[in-house]
mmCIF file of C-alpha atoms and ligand atoms in Angstrom:
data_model
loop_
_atom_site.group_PDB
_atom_site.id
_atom_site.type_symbol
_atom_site.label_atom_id
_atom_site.label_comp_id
_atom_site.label_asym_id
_atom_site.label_seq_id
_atom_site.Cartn_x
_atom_site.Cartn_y
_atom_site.Cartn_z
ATOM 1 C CA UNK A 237 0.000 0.000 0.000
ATOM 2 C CA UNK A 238 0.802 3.593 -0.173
ATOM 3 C CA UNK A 239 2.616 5.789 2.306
ATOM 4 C CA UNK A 240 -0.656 6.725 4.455
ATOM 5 C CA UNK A 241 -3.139 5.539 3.124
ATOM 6 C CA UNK A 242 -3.916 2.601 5.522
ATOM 7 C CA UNK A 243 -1.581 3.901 7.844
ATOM 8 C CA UNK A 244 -4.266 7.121 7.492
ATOM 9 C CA UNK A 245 -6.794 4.747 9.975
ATOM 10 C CA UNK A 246 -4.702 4.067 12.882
ATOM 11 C CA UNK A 247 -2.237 7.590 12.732
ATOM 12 C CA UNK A 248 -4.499 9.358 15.232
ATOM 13 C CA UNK A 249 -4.650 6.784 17.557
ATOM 14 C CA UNK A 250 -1.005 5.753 17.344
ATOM 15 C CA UNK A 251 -0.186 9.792 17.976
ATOM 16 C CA UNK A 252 -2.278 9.693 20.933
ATOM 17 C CA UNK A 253 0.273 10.946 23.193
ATOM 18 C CA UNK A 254 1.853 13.700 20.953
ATOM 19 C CA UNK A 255 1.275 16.889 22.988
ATOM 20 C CA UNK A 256 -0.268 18.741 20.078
ATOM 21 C CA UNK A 257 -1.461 21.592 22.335
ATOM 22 C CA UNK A 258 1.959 21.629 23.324
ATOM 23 C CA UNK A 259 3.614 22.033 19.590
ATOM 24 C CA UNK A 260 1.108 24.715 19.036
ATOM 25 C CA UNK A 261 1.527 26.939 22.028
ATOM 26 C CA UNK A 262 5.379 26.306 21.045
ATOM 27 C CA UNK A 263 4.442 27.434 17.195
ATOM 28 C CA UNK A 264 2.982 30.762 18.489
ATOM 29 C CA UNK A 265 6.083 30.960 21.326
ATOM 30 C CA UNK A 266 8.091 31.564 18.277
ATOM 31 C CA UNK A 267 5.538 33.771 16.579
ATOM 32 C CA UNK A 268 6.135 35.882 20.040
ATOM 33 C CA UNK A 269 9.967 35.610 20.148
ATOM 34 C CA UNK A 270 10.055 36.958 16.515
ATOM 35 C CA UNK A 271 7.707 40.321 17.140
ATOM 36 C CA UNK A 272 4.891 38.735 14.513
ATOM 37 C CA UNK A 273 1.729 38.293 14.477
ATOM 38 C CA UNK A 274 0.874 36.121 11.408
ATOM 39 C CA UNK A 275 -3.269 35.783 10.474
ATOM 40 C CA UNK A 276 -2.704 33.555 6.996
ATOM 41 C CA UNK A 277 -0.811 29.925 7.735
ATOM 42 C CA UNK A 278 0.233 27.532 4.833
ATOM 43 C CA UNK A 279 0.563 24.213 6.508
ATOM 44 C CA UNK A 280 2.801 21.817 4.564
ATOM 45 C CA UNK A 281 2.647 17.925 4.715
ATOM 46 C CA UNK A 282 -0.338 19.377 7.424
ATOM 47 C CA UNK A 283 -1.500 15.259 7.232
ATOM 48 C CA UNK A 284 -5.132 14.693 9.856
ATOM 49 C CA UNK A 285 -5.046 18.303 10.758
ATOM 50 C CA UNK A 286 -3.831 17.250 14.608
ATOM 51 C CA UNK A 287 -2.151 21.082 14.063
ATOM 52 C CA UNK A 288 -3.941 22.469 11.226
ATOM 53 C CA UNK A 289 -7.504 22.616 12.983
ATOM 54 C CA UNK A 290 -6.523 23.855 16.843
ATOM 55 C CA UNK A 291 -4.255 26.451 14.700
ATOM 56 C CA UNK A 292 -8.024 27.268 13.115
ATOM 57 C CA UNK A 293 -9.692 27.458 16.667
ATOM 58 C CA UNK A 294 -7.174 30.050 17.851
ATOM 59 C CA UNK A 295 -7.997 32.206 15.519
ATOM 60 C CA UNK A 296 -5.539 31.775 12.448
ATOM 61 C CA UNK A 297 -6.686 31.432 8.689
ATOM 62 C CA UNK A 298 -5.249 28.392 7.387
ATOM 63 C CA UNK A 299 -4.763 26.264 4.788
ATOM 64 C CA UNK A 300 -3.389 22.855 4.854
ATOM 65 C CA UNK A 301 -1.817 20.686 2.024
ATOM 66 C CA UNK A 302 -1.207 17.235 2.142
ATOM 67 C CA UNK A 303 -0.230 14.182 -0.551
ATOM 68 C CA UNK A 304 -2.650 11.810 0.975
ATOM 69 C CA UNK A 305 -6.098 12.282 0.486
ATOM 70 C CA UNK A 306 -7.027 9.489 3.219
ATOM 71 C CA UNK A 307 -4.848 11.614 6.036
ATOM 72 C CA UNK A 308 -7.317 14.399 4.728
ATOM 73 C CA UNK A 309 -10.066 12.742 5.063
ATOM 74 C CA UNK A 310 -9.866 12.820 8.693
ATOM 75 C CA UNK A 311 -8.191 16.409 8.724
ATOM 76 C CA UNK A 312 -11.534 17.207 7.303
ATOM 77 C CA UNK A 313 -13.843 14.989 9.302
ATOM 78 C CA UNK A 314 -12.087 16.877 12.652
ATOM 79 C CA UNK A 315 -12.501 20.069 11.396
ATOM 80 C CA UNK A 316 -16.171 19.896 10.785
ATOM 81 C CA UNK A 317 -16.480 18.124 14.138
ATOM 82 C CA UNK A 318 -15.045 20.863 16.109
ATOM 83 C CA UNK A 319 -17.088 23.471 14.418
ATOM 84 C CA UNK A 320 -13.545 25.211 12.229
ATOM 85 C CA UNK A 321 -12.881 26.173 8.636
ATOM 86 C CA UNK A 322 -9.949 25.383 6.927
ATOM 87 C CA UNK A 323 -9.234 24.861 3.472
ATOM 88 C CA UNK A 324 -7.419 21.592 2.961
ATOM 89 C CA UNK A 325 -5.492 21.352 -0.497
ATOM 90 C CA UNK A 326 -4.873 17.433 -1.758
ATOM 91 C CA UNK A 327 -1.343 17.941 -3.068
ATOM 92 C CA UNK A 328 2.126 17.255 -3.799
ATOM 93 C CA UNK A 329 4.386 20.083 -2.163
ATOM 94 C CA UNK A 330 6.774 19.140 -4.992
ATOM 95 C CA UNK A 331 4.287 20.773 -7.211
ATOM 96 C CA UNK A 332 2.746 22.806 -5.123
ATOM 97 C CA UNK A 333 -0.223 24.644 -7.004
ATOM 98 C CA UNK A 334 -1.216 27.907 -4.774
ATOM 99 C CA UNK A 335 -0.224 31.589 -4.951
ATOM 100 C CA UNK A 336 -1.417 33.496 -2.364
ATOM 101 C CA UNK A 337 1.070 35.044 -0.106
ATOM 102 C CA UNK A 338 0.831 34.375 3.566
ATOM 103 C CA UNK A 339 2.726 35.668 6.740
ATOM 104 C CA UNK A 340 4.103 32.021 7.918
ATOM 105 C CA UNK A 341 4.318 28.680 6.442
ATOM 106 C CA UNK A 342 4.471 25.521 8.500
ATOM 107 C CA UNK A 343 6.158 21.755 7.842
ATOM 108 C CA UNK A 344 5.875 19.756 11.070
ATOM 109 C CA UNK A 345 6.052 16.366 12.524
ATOM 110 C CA UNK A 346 9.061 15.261 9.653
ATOM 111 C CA UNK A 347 7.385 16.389 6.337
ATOM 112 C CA UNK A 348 10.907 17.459 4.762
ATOM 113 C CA UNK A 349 12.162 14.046 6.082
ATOM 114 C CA UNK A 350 9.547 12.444 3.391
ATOM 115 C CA UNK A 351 11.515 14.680 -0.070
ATOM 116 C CA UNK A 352 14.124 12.221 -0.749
ATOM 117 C CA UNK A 353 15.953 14.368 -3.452
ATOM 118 C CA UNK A 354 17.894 17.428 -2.019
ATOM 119 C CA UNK A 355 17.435 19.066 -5.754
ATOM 120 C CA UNK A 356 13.121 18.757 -4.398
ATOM 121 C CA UNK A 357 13.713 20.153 -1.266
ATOM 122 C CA UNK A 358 15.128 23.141 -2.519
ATOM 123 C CA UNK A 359 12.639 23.775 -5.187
ATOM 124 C CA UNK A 360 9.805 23.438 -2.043
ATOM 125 C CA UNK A 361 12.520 26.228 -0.337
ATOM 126 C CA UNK A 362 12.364 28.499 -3.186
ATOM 127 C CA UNK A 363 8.409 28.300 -3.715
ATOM 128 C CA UNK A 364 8.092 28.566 0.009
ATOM 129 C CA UNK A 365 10.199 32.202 0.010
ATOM 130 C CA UNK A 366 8.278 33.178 -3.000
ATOM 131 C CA UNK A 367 5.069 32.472 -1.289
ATOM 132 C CA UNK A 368 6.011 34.435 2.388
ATOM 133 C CA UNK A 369 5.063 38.646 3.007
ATOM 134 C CA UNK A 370 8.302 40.566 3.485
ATOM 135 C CA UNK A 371 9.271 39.545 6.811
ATOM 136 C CA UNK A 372 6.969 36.367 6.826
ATOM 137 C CA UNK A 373 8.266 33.497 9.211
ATOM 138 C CA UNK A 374 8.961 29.981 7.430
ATOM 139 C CA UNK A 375 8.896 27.179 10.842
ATOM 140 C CA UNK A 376 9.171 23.793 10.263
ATOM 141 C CA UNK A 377 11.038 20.518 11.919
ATOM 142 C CA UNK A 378 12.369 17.258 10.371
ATOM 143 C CA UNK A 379 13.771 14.306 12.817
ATOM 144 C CA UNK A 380 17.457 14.612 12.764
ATOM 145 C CA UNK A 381 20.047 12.490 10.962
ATOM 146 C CA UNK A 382 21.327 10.828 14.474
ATOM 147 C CA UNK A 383 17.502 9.751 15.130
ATOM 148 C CA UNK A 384 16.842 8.378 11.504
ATOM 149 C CA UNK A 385 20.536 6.596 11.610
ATOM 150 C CA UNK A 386 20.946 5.411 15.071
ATOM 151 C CA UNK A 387 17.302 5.402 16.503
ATOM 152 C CA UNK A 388 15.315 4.073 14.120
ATOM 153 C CA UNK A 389 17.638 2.830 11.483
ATOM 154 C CA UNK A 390 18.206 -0.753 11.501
ATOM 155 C CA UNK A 391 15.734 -1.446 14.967
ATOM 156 C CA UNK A 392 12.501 -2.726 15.249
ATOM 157 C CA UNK A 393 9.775 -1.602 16.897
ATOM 158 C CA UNK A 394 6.323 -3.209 17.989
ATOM 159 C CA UNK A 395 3.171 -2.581 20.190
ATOM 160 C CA UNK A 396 0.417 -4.311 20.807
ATOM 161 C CA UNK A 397 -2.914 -2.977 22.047
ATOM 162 C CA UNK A 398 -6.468 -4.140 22.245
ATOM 163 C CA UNK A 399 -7.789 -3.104 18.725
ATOM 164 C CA UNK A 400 -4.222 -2.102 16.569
ATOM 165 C CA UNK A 401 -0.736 -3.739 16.975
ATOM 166 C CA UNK A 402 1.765 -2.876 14.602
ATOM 167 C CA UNK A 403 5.602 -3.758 13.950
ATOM 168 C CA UNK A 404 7.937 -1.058 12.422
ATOM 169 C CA UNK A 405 10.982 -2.424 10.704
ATOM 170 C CA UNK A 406 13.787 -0.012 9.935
ATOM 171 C CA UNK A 407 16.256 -0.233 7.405
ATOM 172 C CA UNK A 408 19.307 2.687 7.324
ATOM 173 C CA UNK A 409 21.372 2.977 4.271
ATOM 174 C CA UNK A 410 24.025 5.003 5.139
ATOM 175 C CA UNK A 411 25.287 5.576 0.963
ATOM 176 C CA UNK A 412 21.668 7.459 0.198
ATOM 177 C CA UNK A 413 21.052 8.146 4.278
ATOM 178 C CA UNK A 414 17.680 7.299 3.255
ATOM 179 C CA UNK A 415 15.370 5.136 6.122
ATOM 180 C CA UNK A 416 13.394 2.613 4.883
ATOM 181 C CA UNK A 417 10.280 2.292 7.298
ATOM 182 C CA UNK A 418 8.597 -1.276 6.862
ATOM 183 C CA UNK A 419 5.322 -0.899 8.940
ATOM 184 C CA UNK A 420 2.782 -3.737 9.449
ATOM 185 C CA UNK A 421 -0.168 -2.995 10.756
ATOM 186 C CA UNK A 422 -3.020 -5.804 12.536
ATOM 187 C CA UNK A 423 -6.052 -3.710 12.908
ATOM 188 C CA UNK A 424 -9.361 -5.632 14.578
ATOM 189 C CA UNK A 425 -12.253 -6.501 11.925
ATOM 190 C CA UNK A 426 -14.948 -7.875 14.575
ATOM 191 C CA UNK A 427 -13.310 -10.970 16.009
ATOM 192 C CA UNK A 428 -10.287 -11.284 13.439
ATOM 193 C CA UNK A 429 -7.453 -8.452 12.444
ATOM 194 C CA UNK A 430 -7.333 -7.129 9.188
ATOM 195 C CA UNK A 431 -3.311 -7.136 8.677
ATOM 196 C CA UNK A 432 -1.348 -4.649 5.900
ATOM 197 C CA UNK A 433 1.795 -3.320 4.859
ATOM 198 C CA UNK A 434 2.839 -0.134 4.053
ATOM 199 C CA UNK A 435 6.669 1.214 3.059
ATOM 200 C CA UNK A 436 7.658 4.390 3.828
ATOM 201 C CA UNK A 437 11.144 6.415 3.017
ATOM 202 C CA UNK A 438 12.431 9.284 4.674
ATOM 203 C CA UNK A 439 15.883 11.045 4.113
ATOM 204 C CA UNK A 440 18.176 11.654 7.273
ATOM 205 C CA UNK A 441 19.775 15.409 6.793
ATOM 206 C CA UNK A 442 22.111 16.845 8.741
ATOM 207 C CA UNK A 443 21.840 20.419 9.897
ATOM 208 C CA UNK A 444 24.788 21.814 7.640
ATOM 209 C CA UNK A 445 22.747 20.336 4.657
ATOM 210 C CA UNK A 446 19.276 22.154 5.772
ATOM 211 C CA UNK A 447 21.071 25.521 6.154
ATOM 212 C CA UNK A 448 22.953 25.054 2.944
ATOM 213 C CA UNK A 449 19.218 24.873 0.956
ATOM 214 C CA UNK A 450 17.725 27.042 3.031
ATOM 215 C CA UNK A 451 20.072 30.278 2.227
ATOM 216 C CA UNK A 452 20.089 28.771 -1.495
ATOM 217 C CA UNK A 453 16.630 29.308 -1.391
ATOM 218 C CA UNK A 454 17.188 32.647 -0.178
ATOM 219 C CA UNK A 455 16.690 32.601 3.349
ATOM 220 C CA UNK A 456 19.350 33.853 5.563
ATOM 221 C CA UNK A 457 17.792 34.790 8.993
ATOM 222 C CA UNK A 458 18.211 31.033 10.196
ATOM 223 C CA UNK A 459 17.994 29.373 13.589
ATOM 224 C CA UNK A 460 18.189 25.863 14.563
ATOM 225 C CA UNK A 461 16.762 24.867 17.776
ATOM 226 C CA UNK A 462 16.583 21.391 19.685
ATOM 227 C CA UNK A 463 12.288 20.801 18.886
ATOM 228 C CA UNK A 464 10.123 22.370 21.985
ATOM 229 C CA UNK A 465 12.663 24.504 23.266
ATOM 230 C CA UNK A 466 15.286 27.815 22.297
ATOM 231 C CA UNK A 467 18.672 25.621 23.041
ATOM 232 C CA UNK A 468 20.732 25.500 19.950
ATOM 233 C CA UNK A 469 20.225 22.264 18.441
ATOM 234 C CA UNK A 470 23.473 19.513 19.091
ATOM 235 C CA UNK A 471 24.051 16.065 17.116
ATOM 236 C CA UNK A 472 22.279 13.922 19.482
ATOM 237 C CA UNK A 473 18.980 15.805 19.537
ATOM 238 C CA UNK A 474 16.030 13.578 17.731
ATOM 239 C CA UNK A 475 14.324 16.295 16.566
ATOM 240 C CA UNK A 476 15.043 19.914 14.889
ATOM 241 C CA UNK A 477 13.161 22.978 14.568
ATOM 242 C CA UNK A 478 14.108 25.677 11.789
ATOM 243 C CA UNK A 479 12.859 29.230 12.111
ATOM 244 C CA UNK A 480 13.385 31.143 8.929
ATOM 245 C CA UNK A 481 12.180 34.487 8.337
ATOM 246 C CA UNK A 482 12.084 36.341 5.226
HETATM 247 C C1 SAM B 532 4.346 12.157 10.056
HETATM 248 S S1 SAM B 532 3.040 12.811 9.101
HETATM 249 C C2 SAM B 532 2.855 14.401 9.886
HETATM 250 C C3 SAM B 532 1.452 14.924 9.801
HETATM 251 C C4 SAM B 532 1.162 16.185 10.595
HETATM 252 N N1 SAM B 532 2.037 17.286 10.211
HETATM 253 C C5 SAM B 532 1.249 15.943 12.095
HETATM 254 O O1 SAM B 532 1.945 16.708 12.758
HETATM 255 O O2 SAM B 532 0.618 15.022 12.592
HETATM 256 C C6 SAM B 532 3.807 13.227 7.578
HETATM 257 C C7 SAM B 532 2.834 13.720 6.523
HETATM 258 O O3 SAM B 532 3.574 14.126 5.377
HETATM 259 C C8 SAM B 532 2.757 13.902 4.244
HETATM 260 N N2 SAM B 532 3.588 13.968 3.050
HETATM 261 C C9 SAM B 532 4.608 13.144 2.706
HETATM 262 N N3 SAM B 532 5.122 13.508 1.513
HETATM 263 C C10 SAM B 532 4.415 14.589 1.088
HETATM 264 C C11 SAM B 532 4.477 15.412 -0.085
HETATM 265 N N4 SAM B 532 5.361 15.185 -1.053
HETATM 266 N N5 SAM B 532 3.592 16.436 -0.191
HETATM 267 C C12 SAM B 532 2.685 16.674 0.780
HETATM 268 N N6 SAM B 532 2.569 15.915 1.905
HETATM 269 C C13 SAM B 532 3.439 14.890 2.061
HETATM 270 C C14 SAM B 532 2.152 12.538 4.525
HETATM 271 O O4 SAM B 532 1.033 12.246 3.733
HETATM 272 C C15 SAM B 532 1.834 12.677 6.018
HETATM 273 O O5 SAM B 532 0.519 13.149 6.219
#
């Protein structure tokens, strides 16, 4: 199968314990520490909306974008529930078709980690600058080259609860630094489990590289910060957390 699309089912409930109130009051922590106040959001790779829609409820106008229409699906589904409007965008950020300018764009929870080709990533840099106000705020995160090469890579993982188990194989190869994530998931179909596979890649990059496409792209205000916090970000940290502005 396709990178979430049966994955799409069980990604809420195998998130539950993501602190998404958390990452948001940290997203607008930032918007304080930079002096802006930013009303239009472009959410990147913005997958069930776990960010997009409480981004909506405090106030913000945003629009999400995701490849996978079933992650969207539920992005949707949430957003009607809890009574917000966003406008969610089934695409490709590779070829991403929208124009209007907005103060801050958004990639979180390892979007960049999914662009494979460096040549990509840049393109998505350059689109992203063109897109941003003067002064608009670019934020975004990918899990860190240590986390993808020494964490995951090469380890398995496995959990079993009462209606979903899965098993995540990981496969590091250090030539490409690409992770190959084999995930199998058992989800409960009455008194049986329905069982399927799905493969997904993501690219480990290391800070130097980010910073290189990033003032390619045009950016040159920079910081990199260990995720959830303001300490400069060290090898060993899982997670990183680029603010750019404009
Ligand atoms: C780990 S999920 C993160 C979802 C969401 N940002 C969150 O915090 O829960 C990664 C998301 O990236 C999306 N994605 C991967 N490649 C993409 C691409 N080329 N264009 C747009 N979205 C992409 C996937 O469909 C998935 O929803």
């Amino acid at each position: 199968m396709e990178a979430y699309t049966g994955f799409a089912e069980v990604y809420d409930f195998l998130m539950k314990d993501v602190d998404y109130i958390g990452w948001v009051d940290y997203i607008e922590e930032i918007f304080g520490m930079e002096g802006v106040k930013p009303q239009s959001i472009l959410e990147l790779a913005c997958g069930t909306g776990n960010i997009t829609n409480k981004l909506a409820k405090r106030g913000y106008d945003v629009v999400g974008v995701d490849i996978s229409s079933d992650m969207l699906t539920f992005a949707k589904n949430k957003a009607h529930d809890t009574g917000v409007f966003v406008k969610y965008l089934n695409q490709d950020m590779r070829e991403l078709d929208y124009n209007k300018k907005v103060d801050t764009v958004l990639c979180l929870c390892d979007g960049f980690n999914y662009i494979l080709e460096k040549d990509d990533l840049l393109s998505i840099f350059k689109k992203i600058y063109s897109l941003l106000k003067e002064k608009g705020l670019f934020v975004f995160d990918i899990s860190s080259y240590y986390k993808l090469s020494e964490i995951l890579g090469n380890n398995v993982y496995a959990e079993s609860f009462e209606d979903i188990s899965y098993i995540w194989e990981n496969y590091f190869d250090e030539e490409t630094s690409i992770c190959q994530l084999d995930l199998t998931i058992f989800k409960r179909k009455d008194k049986l489990f329905e069982r399927y596979k799905e493969i997904h890649y993501q690219r480990a990059y290391k800070i130097e590289e980010i910073f290189h496409i990033l003032k390619n792209a045009g950016f040159n205000n920079i910081c990199g910060y260990k995720a959830f916090t303001f300490e400069e970000f060290e090898f060993d940290h899982e997670r990183v957390n680029f603010v750019c502005k404009k």
